[in-house]
Coordinates of C-alpha atoms and ligand atoms in Angstrom, one line a residue:
M1 CA -10.7 43.7 15.4
N2 CA -11.8 43.6 19.4
D3 CA -15.7 41.4 20.0
A4 CA -17.7 44.6 20.2
R5 CA -16.1 45.7 17.2
R6 CA -17.0 42.4 15.1
A7 CA -20.4 42.3 16.5
V8 CA -21.3 45.8 14.9
A9 CA -19.4 44.7 11.7
V10 CA -21.6 41.2 12.1
L11 CA -25.3 43.2 12.8
D12 CA -24.3 45.6 9.6
R13 CA -23.9 42.9 7.3
L14 CA -27.2 41.4 8.6
R15 CA -29.2 45.2 7.8
R16 CA -27.4 44.9 4.6
F17 CA -28.4 41.6 4.1
L18 CA -32.2 41.9 5.1
A19 CA -32.3 45.5 3.4
T20 CA -31.4 43.3 -0.2
F21 CA -33.4 40.6 0.6
P22 CA -36.8 41.6 2.0
I23 CA -38.3 37.9 1.7
A24 CA -35.5 36.5 4.5
R25 CA -37.3 38.4 7.1
A26 CA -41.1 38.1 5.8
A27 CA -43.4 37.0 8.7
L28 CA -46.2 34.9 7.4
W29 CA -49.3 35.3 10.1
T30 CA -50.4 32.9 12.8
A31 CA -53.3 32.5 15.0
T32 CA -55.1 29.7 16.1
R33 CA -58.1 29.1 14.3
T34 CA -56.4 29.6 10.8
S35 CA -53.3 31.1 9.7
Q36 CA -51.4 32.2 6.7
R37 CA -48.5 30.2 7.7
A38 CA -49.9 26.8 8.1
A39 CA -51.5 27.5 4.8
V40 CA -48.1 27.9 2.9
A41 CA -46.9 25.1 4.8
A42 CA -49.6 23.1 3.3
V43 CA -49.0 23.6 0.0
L44 CA -45.3 23.2 0.0
V45 CA -46.1 19.1 1.3
V46 CA -43.1 17.1 -0.6
G47 CA -45.4 15.4 -3.6
N48 CA -48.1 18.3 -3.9
L49 CA -48.5 18.7 -7.9
V50 CA -51.0 21.9 -6.8
G51 CA -51.7 23.6 -3.7
L52 CA -55.0 25.8 -2.9
I53 CA -55.4 28.5 -0.8
T54 CA -58.2 29.9 -0.8
G55 CA -59.5 32.8 1.8
G56 CA -62.1 35.6 3.0
N57 CA -61.5 38.8 1.5
R58 CA -58.3 40.5 2.7
S59 CA -57.2 37.5 4.2
G60 CA -53.6 37.5 2.8
K61 CA -54.0 35.3 -0.2
T62 CA -51.9 37.3 -2.3
E63 CA -49.6 38.3 -0.1
A64 CA -48.8 34.1 0.4
G65 CA -48.9 34.3 -2.9
A66 CA -46.1 36.7 -3.4
M67 CA -44.0 35.4 -1.0
L68 CA -44.0 31.5 -2.3
A69 CA -43.4 33.0 -6.2
V70 CA -40.2 35.3 -4.7
A71 CA -39.1 31.6 -2.6
F72 CA -39.4 29.8 -6.0
A73 CA -37.5 32.4 -8.2
L74 CA -34.4 32.6 -5.3
G75 CA -34.2 28.6 -5.0
R76 CA -34.2 27.0 -1.7
D77 CA -30.9 26.8 -1.0
H78 CA -30.7 30.6 -1.1
P79 CA -29.5 32.4 2.2
A80 CA -32.8 35.0 2.1
V81 CA -35.2 31.3 1.6
V82 CA -32.8 29.7 4.4
A83 CA -33.9 33.1 6.6
W84 CA -37.3 33.0 5.8
A85 CA -38.1 29.5 6.2
Q86 CA -36.3 29.9 9.3
V87 CA -38.3 32.7 10.4
N88 CA -42.0 31.0 9.8
R89 CA -40.8 27.5 10.4
L90 CA -41.5 26.3 7.5
D91 CA -39.8 23.2 5.6
V92 CA -39.1 24.0 2.0
S93 CA -37.8 20.9 0.9
R94 CA -40.8 21.3 -2.0
I95 CA -38.7 24.2 -3.8
Q96 CA -36.4 23.7 -5.7
R97 CA -32.4 24.0 -5.0
G98 CA -31.4 26.8 -7.5
P99 CA -32.8 29.7 -8.8
G100 CA -36.5 29.0 -10.4
V101 CA -38.3 30.2 -13.3
V102 CA -41.9 31.5 -12.4
C103 CA -45.1 32.3 -13.6
C104 CA -47.6 34.9 -11.5
S105 CA -50.8 35.2 -13.6
A106 CA -53.7 37.6 -12.3
L107 CA -57.4 37.8 -13.7
T108 CA -56.8 41.0 -15.9
G109 CA -53.6 42.5 -17.1
N110 CA -54.7 45.4 -14.7
D111 CA -54.8 43.9 -11.6
S112 CA -51.2 42.1 -12.2
R113 CA -50.3 45.9 -12.9
R114 CA -52.2 47.4 -10.0
V115 CA -52.0 44.2 -7.3
Q116 CA -49.5 41.5 -8.2
R117 CA -46.6 42.6 -9.9
E118 CA -46.4 45.4 -6.7
K119 CA -46.6 42.7 -4.0
V120 CA -44.0 40.4 -5.4
A121 CA -42.3 43.8 -6.0
A122 CA -41.9 44.6 -2.4
Y123 CA -39.9 40.6 -2.3
L124 CA -37.9 41.0 -4.9
P125 CA -34.3 41.5 -4.0
A126 CA -32.8 44.7 -4.8
G127 CA -30.8 44.7 -8.0
T128 CA -33.9 43.2 -9.9
E129 CA -34.4 44.4 -13.2
W130 CA -37.7 44.8 -14.5
T131 CA -39.1 44.3 -18.2
N132 CA -42.5 46.6 -18.4
R133 CA -43.1 46.8 -14.8
S134 CA -45.8 48.7 -14.6
G135 CA -47.1 48.6 -19.1
A136 CA -50.2 46.5 -19.8
G137 CA -49.0 43.1 -21.4
E138 CA -46.7 40.7 -19.7
A139 CA -44.4 41.9 -17.3
T140 CA -40.8 40.4 -16.6
A141 CA -38.6 40.2 -13.1
R142 CA -35.1 39.1 -13.5
L143 CA -33.6 38.3 -10.5
P144 CA -30.0 38.5 -9.6
G145 CA -28.3 35.3 -9.9
G146 CA -30.6 33.9 -12.3
G147 CA -34.2 33.8 -11.2
V148 CA -36.8 34.7 -13.5
I149 CA -40.8 35.8 -12.5
I150 CA -42.9 36.4 -15.6
F151 CA -46.1 37.8 -15.2
K152 CA -49.5 37.1 -17.3
S153 CA -53.1 37.2 -17.1
N154 CA -55.8 34.9 -17.3
D155 CA -57.6 37.3 -19.9
Q156 CA -55.0 36.9 -22.1
G157 CA -56.3 33.4 -23.5
R158 CA -55.0 29.9 -23.2
R159 CA -52.4 30.7 -25.9
A160 CA -50.2 33.2 -23.7
F161 CA -49.4 30.3 -21.4
Q162 CA -48.1 28.2 -24.2
G163 CA -44.1 28.1 -24.3
A164 CA -41.2 27.3 -21.7
A165 CA -40.9 25.5 -18.7
W166 CA -42.0 26.8 -15.1
H167 CA -40.9 25.8 -11.6
F168 CA -43.9 27.6 -9.9
L169 CA -47.0 28.9 -10.9
W170 CA -49.0 30.8 -9.1
M171 CA -52.8 32.3 -10.0
D172 CA -54.1 35.0 -8.1
E173 CA -57.8 34.4 -8.0
E174 CA -60.3 32.0 -9.6
H175 CA -58.9 31.3 -13.6
D176 CA -60.8 29.6 -16.3
E177 CA -60.0 25.9 -16.7
P178 CA -58.5 26.0 -20.0
V179 CA -55.9 28.2 -18.7
F180 CA -55.4 26.3 -15.9
N181 CA -54.6 22.9 -18.0
E182 CA -52.7 25.1 -20.6
A183 CA -50.2 26.9 -18.1
R184 CA -50.0 23.6 -15.6
M185 CA -48.0 21.8 -18.8
R186 CA -45.4 24.1 -18.5
L187 CA -44.5 22.6 -14.9
A188 CA -44.4 19.2 -16.4
D189 CA -40.7 19.6 -17.1
H190 CA -39.6 20.6 -13.5
G191 CA -41.7 18.5 -11.5
G192 CA -42.9 22.0 -10.3
L193 CA -45.6 23.2 -8.3
A194 CA -49.2 25.3 -8.8
V195 CA -50.6 27.1 -6.7
F196 CA -54.0 29.4 -6.4
T197 CA -55.3 31.9 -3.9
M198 CA -58.7 32.7 -4.5
T199 CA -62.0 33.4 -2.8
P200 CA -64.1 31.1 -3.6
L201 CA -66.8 33.3 -4.8
K202 CA -68.1 31.3 -8.0
G203 CA -69.4 28.5 -5.6
R204 CA -68.5 24.9 -6.4
T205 CA -66.6 24.9 -9.7
W206 CA -63.5 22.9 -11.3
V207 CA -61.5 24.0 -8.6
W208 CA -63.5 23.0 -6.0
R209 CA -63.8 19.5 -8.1
R210 CA -60.3 18.9 -9.1
F211 CA -58.7 20.5 -6.0
S212 CA -61.0 20.3 -2.8
E213 CA -63.5 17.9 -2.7
R214 CA -61.5 14.5 -2.0
T215 CA -65.0 12.4 -2.8
H216 CA -65.6 14.2 -5.9
E217 CA -64.7 11.6 -9.0
D218 CA -62.5 14.9 -10.4
Y219 CA -60.3 15.2 -7.5
E220 CA -56.6 14.7 -8.7
P221 CA -54.4 13.4 -6.0
G222 CA -51.9 15.7 -5.2
A223 CA -52.9 18.2 -4.2
A224 CA -53.4 20.2 -1.0
D225 CA -55.7 22.8 0.4
Y226 CA -56.2 25.3 3.2
A227 CA -59.0 27.8 4.3
L228 CA -58.0 31.2 5.3
N229 CA -60.6 33.2 7.9
S230 CA -60.3 36.8 7.3
R231 CA -60.7 38.0 10.5
D232 CA -57.7 35.6 11.7
N233 CA -55.7 38.3 9.6
P234 CA -54.2 40.8 12.5
H235 CA -53.0 43.6 9.1
V236 CA -56.9 43.8 9.0
P237 CA -58.7 46.3 11.2
Q238 CA -61.7 44.5 12.2
D239 CA -64.0 47.0 11.7
Y240 CA -63.1 47.4 8.3
L241 CA -63.9 43.5 7.8
D242 CA -67.9 44.7 10.0
R243 CA -68.5 47.2 7.1
L244 CA -67.6 44.8 4.2
L245 CA -69.3 41.2 5.1
S246 CA -72.1 43.1 6.1
N247 CA -73.4 44.1 2.3
Y248 CA -73.6 40.4 1.5
G249 CA -76.0 37.4 2.0
A250 CA -75.3 34.6 3.9
H251 CA -73.6 32.3 1.3
E252 CA -71.5 35.1 0.1
R253 CA -70.3 36.2 3.6
A254 CA -69.5 32.6 3.9
A255 CA -66.8 32.9 1.4
R256 CA -66.0 36.0 1.7
E257 CA -65.1 35.8 5.5
Q258 CA -63.8 31.8 5.9
G259 CA -62.8 31.3 2.4
S260 CA -65.1 28.5 2.3
F261 CA -66.9 26.6 -1.2
V262 CA -70.5 27.1 -0.6
A263 CA -72.8 25.1 -2.3
L264 CA -74.8 27.7 -3.7
E265 CA -78.3 26.0 -2.7
G266 CA -81.6 27.1 -2.1
R267 CA -83.4 30.7 -2.1
V268 CA -80.8 33.7 -3.8
F269 CA -82.6 36.3 -1.8
G270 CA -82.8 34.8 1.4
D271 CA -82.7 37.8 3.3
F272 CA -86.1 38.7 1.4
A273 CA -89.0 39.1 3.6
R274 CA -92.5 40.2 3.1
A275 CA -92.2 41.7 6.7
I276 CA -89.3 43.5 6.0
H277 CA -89.2 44.7 2.0
V278 CA -92.8 44.8 1.1
I279 CA -94.8 47.8 1.8
P280 CA -98.6 48.9 1.3
S281 CA -98.3 50.7 -2.2
R282 CA -98.4 54.4 -2.2
P283 CA -97.8 57.3 -4.4
I284 CA -94.0 58.0 -5.6
P285 CA -93.2 62.2 -4.6
S286 CA -92.8 63.8 -7.5
S287 CA -89.1 65.1 -6.3
W288 CA -87.9 61.4 -6.5
T289 CA -85.5 60.3 -9.3
R290 CA -87.6 57.4 -11.5
Y291 CA -86.0 54.8 -12.9
Q292 CA -87.3 51.8 -15.3
G293 CA -86.3 48.1 -16.1
W294 CA -87.6 46.1 -19.1
D295 CA -86.8 41.8 -19.6
F296 CA -88.9 41.2 -22.9
G297 CA -90.2 38.0 -23.7
T298 CA -93.4 36.4 -26.1
R299 CA -94.0 33.0 -24.6
N300 CA -92.4 33.5 -21.0
P301 CA -93.4 36.9 -19.5
A302 CA -92.3 40.4 -20.2
C303 CA -91.6 42.5 -17.4
V304 CA -91.0 46.6 -16.5
L305 CA -90.4 48.0 -13.4
W306 CA -91.3 51.3 -11.7
A307 CA -88.4 52.5 -9.2
A308 CA -87.8 55.5 -7.7
L309 CA -84.9 56.3 -5.4
D310 CA -86.3 58.2 -2.1
P311 CA -83.2 60.7 -1.7
A312 CA -84.0 61.2 2.2
D313 CA -82.7 57.7 3.1
D314 CA -81.4 56.1 -0.6
V315 CA -84.3 53.5 -0.4
L316 CA -85.4 51.6 -3.7
H317 CA -89.0 51.9 -4.4
V318 CA -90.0 48.8 -6.8
Y319 CA -93.9 51.0 -7.1
R320 CA -95.0 49.5 -10.4
E321 CA -94.8 46.5 -12.5
H322 CA -95.8 45.5 -15.5
Y323 CA -95.7 41.2 -16.1
R324 CA -97.2 39.5 -19.3
A325 CA -96.7 36.6 -21.5
G326 CA -98.1 36.4 -25.0
W327 CA -98.1 40.0 -25.7
T328 CA -96.0 41.5 -28.5
T329 CA -93.1 44.1 -27.9
K330 CA -95.0 46.5 -29.7
Q331 CA -98.1 45.6 -27.2
H332 CA -95.8 46.3 -24.3
A333 CA -94.8 49.9 -25.4
E334 CA -98.2 50.8 -25.8
H335 CA -99.2 49.2 -22.4
V336 CA -96.5 51.3 -20.9
T337 CA -97.0 54.5 -22.9
E338 CA -100.7 54.5 -21.4
V339 CA -99.7 54.1 -17.9
E340 CA -97.0 57.1 -18.7
T341 CA -99.4 59.6 -20.4
C342 CA -101.8 61.8 -18.1
S343 CA -105.2 60.7 -19.0
A344 CA -106.4 64.4 -18.3
C345 CA -105.0 65.8 -21.5
R346 CA -103.7 62.7 -23.4
G347 CA -100.1 63.9 -23.7
E348 CA -100.7 67.4 -24.8
P349 CA -100.9 69.3 -21.9
E350 CA -100.8 72.8 -23.9
R351 CA -103.8 73.5 -25.9
S352 CA -106.3 76.6 -26.9
E353 CA -108.9 77.5 -25.4
D354 CA -111.3 76.5 -28.4
D355 CA -110.1 73.1 -28.0
A356 CA -112.7 70.5 -27.8
L357 CA -111.2 68.7 -25.7
V358 CA -111.2 71.9 -23.4
Q359 CA -114.8 72.5 -23.9
A360 CA -115.5 69.1 -22.6
S361 CA -113.9 69.4 -19.4
P362 CA -113.2 72.8 -18.6
R363 CA -111.7 72.3 -15.1
G364 CA -109.2 70.7 -15.9
W365 CA -107.0 73.4 -17.6
E366 CA -106.0 76.7 -16.6
S367 CA -104.8 80.2 -18.6
V368 CA -101.2 80.7 -18.9
H369 CA -102.1 84.0 -20.9
P370 CA -99.1 85.8 -19.6
A371 CA -101.7 88.9 -18.4
G372 CA -104.1 85.9 -16.6
V373 CA -106.5 87.1 -18.4
F374 CA -109.3 84.8 -20.4
G375 CA -109.3 85.8 -24.1
F376 CA -111.6 85.0 -27.3
G377 CA -109.4 82.6 -28.7
G378 CA -105.6 82.6 -28.8
D379 CA -105.2 82.3 -25.0
E380 CA -103.1 79.4 -24.1
L381 CA -104.2 77.0 -21.6
R382 CA -102.4 74.0 -19.9
C383 CA -103.3 70.4 -18.3
V384 CA -103.8 71.0 -14.2
A385 CA -103.2 67.7 -14.2
C386 CA -99.9 67.3 -15.4
V387 CA -98.1 70.8 -14.5
E388 CA -94.7 69.3 -12.9
H389 CA -94.6 66.4 -15.6
P390 CA -96.2 67.9 -18.4
G391 CA -98.2 65.6 -20.5
R392 CA -97.1 62.7 -18.1
T393 CA -98.5 60.8 -15.5
E394 CA -95.3 61.5 -13.4
P395 CA -91.8 62.7 -14.5
E396 CA -89.9 60.8 -17.0
P397 CA -87.1 58.2 -15.6
E398 CA -84.1 59.0 -15.0
W399 CA -82.9 56.4 -17.6
R400 CA -84.6 53.1 -18.7
V401 CA -82.5 50.2 -18.9
A402 CA -83.2 47.1 -20.9
D403 CA -81.7 43.5 -21.4
P404 CA -78.8 43.9 -23.2
A405 CA -79.1 40.9 -25.4
A406 CA -82.3 42.1 -26.9
K407 CA -81.6 44.3 -29.4
G408 CA -84.0 44.2 -31.9
D409 CA -86.6 44.8 -29.4
R410 CA -84.8 47.9 -27.6
K411 CA -84.5 48.9 -31.5
T412 CA -88.4 48.8 -30.9
L413 CA -89.1 50.1 -28.4
A414 CA -86.7 53.4 -29.6
R415 CA -88.0 54.0 -33.6
H416 CA -91.5 53.0 -32.5
H417 CA -92.6 54.2 -30.0
D418 CA -89.9 57.2 -28.7
I419 CA -88.9 54.7 -25.6
R420 CA -84.8 55.3 -25.4
T421 CA -83.3 52.5 -23.2
I422 CA -79.7 51.5 -22.2
P423 CA -77.9 47.8 -22.0
A424 CA -77.8 46.6 -18.9
D425 CA -74.7 45.0 -17.4
N426 CA -75.4 41.5 -17.3
A427 CA -72.7 40.4 -15.1
V428 CA -75.2 37.8 -13.1
R429 CA -73.0 37.5 -10.1
S430 CA -72.1 41.0 -9.9
G431 CA -76.2 42.3 -10.3
L432 CA -77.3 39.5 -7.5
N433 CA -74.8 41.2 -5.0
D434 CA -76.3 44.6 -5.8
V435 CA -79.6 43.1 -5.3
A436 CA -78.5 42.0 -2.2
E437 CA -76.9 44.8 -0.6
R438 CA -80.3 46.9 -1.3
L439 CA -81.8 43.8 0.6
A440 CA -79.8 43.9 3.9
L441 CA -80.7 45.3 6.9
D442 CA -78.4 48.6 7.7
V443 CA -77.3 49.8 11.0
E444 CA -80.8 51.1 11.6
G445 CA -82.6 47.6 10.8
R446 CA -83.8 49.1 7.6
P447 CA -83.4 47.7 4.0
H448 CA -82.4 49.7 1.1
L449 CA -85.1 48.2 -1.2
V450 CA -88.7 47.7 -1.1
I451 CA -91.4 46.4 -3.0
H452 CA -95.1 48.2 -3.3
D453 CA -97.7 45.4 -2.1
S454 CA -99.4 45.9 -6.0
C455 CA -96.1 44.4 -7.7
R456 CA -97.4 40.5 -6.7
N457 CA -95.2 39.2 -9.5
T458 CA -92.0 40.5 -8.3
I459 CA -93.0 39.7 -5.2
A460 CA -93.7 36.5 -6.1
E461 CA -89.9 35.9 -7.7
A462 CA -88.0 37.4 -4.7
E463 CA -89.7 34.5 -2.6
G464 CA -89.4 31.3 -5.4
Y465 CA -85.8 33.0 -6.9
V466 CA -83.6 30.1 -6.0
W467 CA -80.1 28.6 -7.3
D468 CA -79.7 26.3 -9.9
T469 CA -78.2 23.1 -8.4
T470 CA -78.1 21.1 -11.9
R471 CA -74.9 23.2 -12.9
R472 CA -72.6 21.9 -10.5
K473 CA -71.1 19.1 -12.6
G474 CA -70.5 22.4 -15.4
N475 CA -67.7 24.7 -15.7
D476 CA -70.0 27.8 -15.0
A477 CA -69.9 29.9 -12.1
D478 CA -72.9 28.9 -9.7
A479 CA -76.0 31.0 -11.0
P480 CA -79.7 31.1 -10.4
L481 CA -82.1 29.0 -11.7
K482 CA -84.2 30.3 -15.0
R483 CA -87.6 30.0 -14.7
N484 CA -89.6 32.8 -12.9
D485 CA -86.9 35.2 -12.9
H486 CA -87.9 37.7 -15.5
A487 CA -88.7 40.5 -12.6
M488 CA -85.7 39.2 -11.0
D489 CA -83.2 40.3 -14.2
V490 CA -85.0 43.2 -14.6
L491 CA -84.0 43.8 -10.5
R492 CA -80.2 43.2 -10.8
Y493 CA -80.4 45.8 -14.2
M494 CA -81.8 48.3 -12.1
C495 CA -79.7 48.0 -9.2
R496 CA -76.4 47.1 -11.0
Q497 CA -77.0 50.4 -12.9
L498 CA -78.0 52.4 -9.7
S499 CA -74.3 50.9 -8.3
R500 CA -71.8 51.4 -11.3
R501 CA -73.1 54.8 -11.1
S502 CA -71.8 55.3 -7.4
G503 CA -68.8 54.2 -7.7
G504 CA -69.3 49.9 -8.0
G505 CA -70.6 49.4 -4.3
L506 CA -68.7 46.4 -2.6
G507 CA -69.0 44.2 -4.8
A508 CA -66.2 45.3 -7.1
T509 CA -63.6 43.7 -4.4
A510 CA -62.6 40.4 -6.0
Ligands
ATP601 N1 -47.9 38.6 6.4 C1 -48.3 39.6 6.3 N2 -47.1 40.4 6.7 C2 -48.1 41.2 6.9 N3 -49.1 42.1 6.6 C3 -50.0 40.9 5.8 C4 -49.8 39.6 5.7 N4 -50.4 39.0 5.1 C5 -51.2 39.8 4.3 N5 -50.9 40.8 5.2 C6 -51.9 42.4 4.8 O1 -53.5 42.1 4.9 C7 -54.1 42.5 3.7 C8 -54.8 41.9 3.1 O2 -53.7 41.1 2.5 P1 -54.0 40.3 0.7 O3 -53.5 41.6 0.1 O4 -53.4 39.4 0.9 O5 -55.2 39.9 1.1 P2 -56.3 38.9 0.2 O6 -56.7 38.1 0.9 O7 -55.2 38.5 -1.3 O8 -57.2 40.2 0.0 P3 -58.3 40.3 -1.2 O9 -59.4 39.6 -1.3 O10 -58.3 42.2 -1.2 O11 -57.8 40.2 -2.6 C9 -53.0 44.3 3.3 O12 -52.9 44.8 3.5 C10 -51.9 43.0 3.5 O13 -50.5 43.9 2.8
MG602 MG1 -55.4 39.5 -3.1

């Protein structure tokens, strides 16, 4: 064989090798500020037990996790892993020599199927055999040569993570602490490594305390962390990120862009300003769609908000509030009914001409007799004050949304007052995002949520609504302080309901 033919044969073998083992040519991205390569190098430091790659949305967290999972499944002596280490100038001695057993976990079974399995599949060697690759429940990938990757999810709960020993555990996005504690036991036999890849959307939770904050008493030695900035990922267009990030308040942006654990302190709606978000009360055109929200309370104030959407520019106007402590649900219901009932006809827009009420105020009624002629009785008269929304002061709301926990109150409204409510989605952070999204200014500098100045309690609550900083030590995600939050709860329910109908909004991105 001459040199040329030998070279062609070598190239051909190389091509086949790369086609068979896509991990061998997988390049982690690098930039001057942050880099995916540095993140992977940081978690692979020998001696690490836990590695934490935080990152903004679209920063490349999942991609990095997928490469690590396949590298551990193949083992560091595998030529494809040797090549991957060379391409990315990585020291891979933290990875065990031969094929390994790997567990990949997503938040939900759906995330596992739609995102995690597919990302991993892109780096798996040809000839890998799958069990249940696109089905619900757990899945397994068996690599030629012996490596195994098992796919689980946080929503299966702690018990699903009992069982065999693993070399590597990858959790994509923030899992529950009990699930992690159970899962990490599987690593003890092999001295395996656990890696989290996540955007710290929940603030300073257990992950921050145990694996990021070195001065915290819960901090565990042997943990390494690295934060990727979304802006540095060369594979994601900047204008896409601009659009994605423009919808969030300052604290949320820090997590979603820089991947940093933000202490949620100070005002929840830091962007809220009277000069921008409060406007003089004015009548709402009857063509606008109305919505209503309810939060119940007896010792605490109950709050009902009336809102309407300006169809021209998608600005939600909160134009009336009912805010009162010490009343029963019955009293609140009667008040709301009173407010919404036409005062001219008292809710009965059609009457006959000889009706006593018609006699008392003849100017409020007009004949609806087909001939248009007043006769001696028998003619139907119609209330002039409410022709566009018979019997009411304004159009019926498209929906009334209410605190989902208050089943009894909702039942009372429906049974005794004919006020039908739908249960609100009480996902707090999603709801807050939906409100913040509307408060944020659009490209023309306008907000999409304004409050009429008659709604004094709602305005006061929006200004005083702060994060609860006493929750730090708990395991729960950061949340607003539960004080003077009644109108804020209603606002959350309403904005959530609106954004769910329009497809979830950007808050849906994990
Ligand atoms: N090393 C890489 N090579 C090629 N493309 C990459 C690389 N890293 C990331 N990407 C691409 O960048 C985009 C974002 O990556 P990825 O999905 O891993 O980000 P993420 O941080 O997990 O995002 P999310 O916040 O949506 O979960 C994807 O289109 C991905 O394919
Ligand atoms: Mg991801």
